[in-house]
Amino acid sequence: KKRVVSGVQPTGSIHLGNYLGAITNWVALQDVYDTLFFVVDLHAITLPHDPKELIEATRKIAAVYIACGIDPSKGSIFVQSHVGAHAELTWLLNCVTPISWLNKMIQFKEKARKAGEDVGTGLLTYPLLMASDILLYQCDLVPVGDDQRQHLELTRDVADRVNHLFGGKQWKKRGGPGGRIFKVPEAFIPPAGARIMSLTDGTAKMSKSAPSDQSRINLLDTRDEIAKKITRCKTDSFIGMEFDNPERPECTNLLGIYQVVSGKSKEDVAEEVKAMNWGQFKPLLAEAIIEHLSPIQKRYGEVVADPVYLDGVLKAGAERAEGIANATLDNVRNAMGFLPRH
Ligand code: TYM
C-alpha cells in the first residue's frame, strides 16, 4: 500500500481552511492509502508559546482529526513529540542543508517579520522538522494546503541531497544496503479548497493566528457564530455572483467555500448562484457551512468526553509510527557513518 502522512500545528484556532485544505482530503485518502496523521506539537514552539495552551491544543487537534472522520482503525494518529526520531532526524538534516535554502522560505520571512527581535532559531529550521516528519515514513503523498507547497519542495530537495551525499554505491561499499535512503514524496494539493481566504479580506489567507476572529470560521464555532460571521463578512457592490473575477476576491472565495461544503461542482454552483445578490447568497452559504460542520462538532463532543479512548488511540499510533520512523532513522545513522550501539 502506498503511504500518506500529514499534520496540523496545535496553535491558535483550527479553522475551515485547515479542514478544507487538508483534513477533509486525508479522510478521502485513508480508504486507499496507509495513513499516518500527526499533531505537530514540536512545530508549535517555533513561536513563543504557553505550555498550558499547548497541552490542551494538542489533545484538541487529535480529537478534531477523529471528529472529522479520520478512523484510527484504518490509519494511525499520533503526537509528533511522542516519537523521538522526528527531533533527531531534524538535527541530522540541519547539518546537511544549506542555510540559503531556509532563508528563501516565504513563511519564515513572513513569520520572522511579525516576530521581530524575538525570532528563534527554530523558526528558520522549522521546514527541516517538517521534512523529517515526512521522510521518516518513506511516504508517497503529502496532502496539504497551498501554503505548504514550498516546504514540500524543500523536503524533496533535502531528500535528494541526502540520497546523493550518503546513499547509493558509497553506502554499499561501507557495508550498507546501498540505494536510496529516503523516498522522495509528492505534495497533494486539492483543486478546490487549497487556499481558503479570510472573511474580512479576500486577498489574505484564512489564518489561525489572525487577531480578528471575524476573519475565520473555526471548526468548533457555534451555529450563531457562523451565521453572524457570514452576515458580517466582506462583500462588494457588484450585481450577481461569480467565480474568478479578479476584482471580486471575496466572491470567489465564498463561492469556493460553498462549493466544497455543499459537495457540488463548480459549474453547478456558478449556475445556481449567478442571479443571486449577496443578501440571498449569504444565508445559503451560512446554512451549508453549519450543516457540514454540525456532525463533526457532535462527534468532537463525544471524543473529548472519552479521554481514555483518545489516549489509547494516540498510544497505539505512536507505537506504530515509532517502528517505521526508527527503521528509517537507523538507516540514516548508518549511511552517515555513526557508530552502531551494541
Ligand atoms: P498548519 O498547521 O499551518 O496548517 C495545517 C494544514 O492546513 C492547511 N491550511 C490551509 N488550507 C487552505 N486554506 C487555508 N487558508 C489554510 N491554512 C492552512 C495547511 O496547508 C496545512 O496543510 N507546517 C505545517 C504542518 C506540518 C506538516 C508536516 C504538514 C508539519 N509537519 C508534515 C504535512 C506534513 C503547518 O504549519 O500547517
PDB file of C-alpha atoms and ligand atoms in Angstrom, residues 5-9 15 17-18 21-22 38 40 43 126 130 133-134 142-148 151 193-196 205-206 208, ligand 1:
ATOM      1  CA  VAL A   5       1.349  11.445   6.036  1.00  0.00           C
ATOM      2  CA  SER A   6       0.295  14.918   7.146  1.00  0.00           C
ATOM      3  CA  GLY A   7      -0.247  17.080  10.223  1.00  0.00           C
ATOM      4  CA  VAL A   8      -1.645  20.248  11.761  1.00  0.00           C
ATOM      5  CA  GLN A   9       0.025  22.503  14.319  1.00  0.00           C
ATOM      6  CA  HIS A  15     -10.439  26.698  11.041  1.00  0.00           C
ATOM      7  CA  GLY A  17      -9.106  26.436   5.768  1.00  0.00           C
ATOM      8  CA  ASN A  18      -7.263  23.704   7.688  1.00  0.00           C
ATOM      9  CA  GLY A  21      -7.297  22.451   2.528  1.00  0.00           C
ATOM     10  CA  ALA A  22      -6.041  19.416   4.411  1.00  0.00           C
ATOM     11  CA  PHE A  38       0.321  13.607  13.495  1.00  0.00           C
ATOM     12  CA  VAL A  40       2.910  18.640  15.219  1.00  0.00           C
ATOM     13  CA  HIS A  43       6.333  22.908  15.424  1.00  0.00           C
ATOM     14  CA  TYR A 126      11.151  24.577  11.024  1.00  0.00           C
ATOM     15  CA  MET A 130       8.608  19.129   8.646  1.00  0.00           C
ATOM     16  CA  ASP A 133       8.016  14.273   9.701  1.00  0.00           C
ATOM     17  CA  ILE A 134       7.619  13.281   6.087  1.00  0.00           C
ATOM     18  CA  VAL A 142       1.543  14.553   1.487  1.00  0.00           C
ATOM     19  CA  PRO A 143      -1.899  16.213   1.390  1.00  0.00           C
ATOM     20  CA  VAL A 144      -1.559  19.886   2.357  1.00  0.00           C
ATOM     21  CA  GLY A 145      -2.959  23.308   1.519  1.00  0.00           C
ATOM     22  CA  ASP A 146      -1.305  25.574  -0.995  1.00  0.00           C
ATOM     23  CA  ASP A 147       0.712  27.484   1.630  1.00  0.00           C
ATOM     24  CA  GLN A 148       2.836  24.371   2.287  1.00  0.00           C
ATOM     25  CA  HIS A 151       8.003  23.398   2.236  1.00  0.00           C
ATOM     26  CA  GLY A 193     -10.169  24.363  -1.020  1.00  0.00           C
ATOM     27  CA  ALA A 194      -6.360  24.611  -1.048  1.00  0.00           C
ATOM     28  CA  ARG A 195      -6.427  28.337  -0.396  1.00  0.00           C
ATOM     29  CA  ILE A 196      -9.344  29.495   1.722  1.00  0.00           C
ATOM     30  CA  LYS A 205      -5.301  33.669   3.645  1.00  0.00           C
ATOM     31  CA  MET A 206      -7.594  32.472   6.429  1.00  0.00           C
ATOM     32  CA  LYS A 208      -5.171  30.538  12.834  1.00  0.00           C
TER      33      LYS A 208
HETATM   34  P1  TYM B   1      -0.742  24.406   9.609  1.00  0.00           P
HETATM   35  O1  TYM B   1      -0.982  23.872  10.975  1.00  0.00           O
HETATM   36  O2  TYM B   1      -0.478  25.858   9.444  1.00  0.00           O
HETATM   37  O3  TYM B   1      -1.973  24.054   8.682  1.00  0.00           O
HETATM   38  C1  TYM B   1      -2.494  22.734   8.610  1.00  0.00           C
HETATM   39  C2  TYM B   1      -2.958  22.431   7.201  1.00  0.00           C
HETATM   40  O4  TYM B   1      -3.953  23.384   6.790  1.00  0.00           O
HETATM   41  C3  TYM B   1      -3.589  23.971   5.558  1.00  0.00           C
HETATM   42  N1  TYM B   1      -4.079  25.363   5.545  1.00  0.00           N
HETATM   43  C4  TYM B   1      -4.926  25.851   4.637  1.00  0.00           C
HETATM   44  N2  TYM B   1      -5.524  25.291   3.574  1.00  0.00           N
HETATM   45  C5  TYM B   1      -6.369  26.078   2.844  1.00  0.00           C
HETATM   46  N3  TYM B   1      -6.633  27.376   3.152  1.00  0.00           N
HETATM   47  C6  TYM B   1      -6.061  27.977   4.208  1.00  0.00           C
HETATM   48  N4  TYM B   1      -6.336  29.242   4.490  1.00  0.00           N
HETATM   49  C7  TYM B   1      -5.161  27.201   5.009  1.00  0.00           C
HETATM   50  N5  TYM B   1      -4.430  27.478   6.125  1.00  0.00           N
HETATM   51  C8  TYM B   1      -3.779  26.338   6.422  1.00  0.00           C
HETATM   52  C9  TYM B   1      -2.068  23.903   5.523  1.00  0.00           C
HETATM   53  O5  TYM B   1      -1.581  23.986   4.200  1.00  0.00           O
HETATM   54  C10 TYM B   1      -1.820  22.551   6.168  1.00  0.00           C
HETATM   55  O6  TYM B   1      -1.949  21.515   5.216  1.00  0.00           O
HETATM   56  N6  TYM B   1       3.979  23.003   8.727  1.00  0.00           N
HETATM   57  C11 TYM B   1       2.587  22.590   8.652  1.00  0.00           C
HETATM   58  C12 TYM B   1       2.289  21.357   9.472  1.00  0.00           C
HETATM   59  C13 TYM B   1       3.198  20.215   9.229  1.00  0.00           C
HETATM   60  C14 TYM B   1       3.092  19.234   8.216  1.00  0.00           C
HETATM   61  C15 TYM B   1       4.162  18.339   8.433  1.00  0.00           C
HETATM   62  C16 TYM B   1       2.193  19.052   7.166  1.00  0.00           C
HETATM   63  C17 TYM B   1       4.278  19.883   9.993  1.00  0.00           C
HETATM   64  N7  TYM B   1       4.851  18.747   9.521  1.00  0.00           N
HETATM   65  C18 TYM B   1       4.353  17.247   7.592  1.00  0.00           C
HETATM   66  C19 TYM B   1       2.414  17.952   6.328  1.00  0.00           C
HETATM   67  C20 TYM B   1       3.478  17.049   6.552  1.00  0.00           C
HETATM   68  C21 TYM B   1       1.717  23.703   9.193  1.00  0.00           C
HETATM   69  O7  TYM B   1       2.159  24.555   9.922  1.00  0.00           O
HETATM   70  O8  TYM B   1       0.404  23.580   8.875  1.00  0.00           O
END
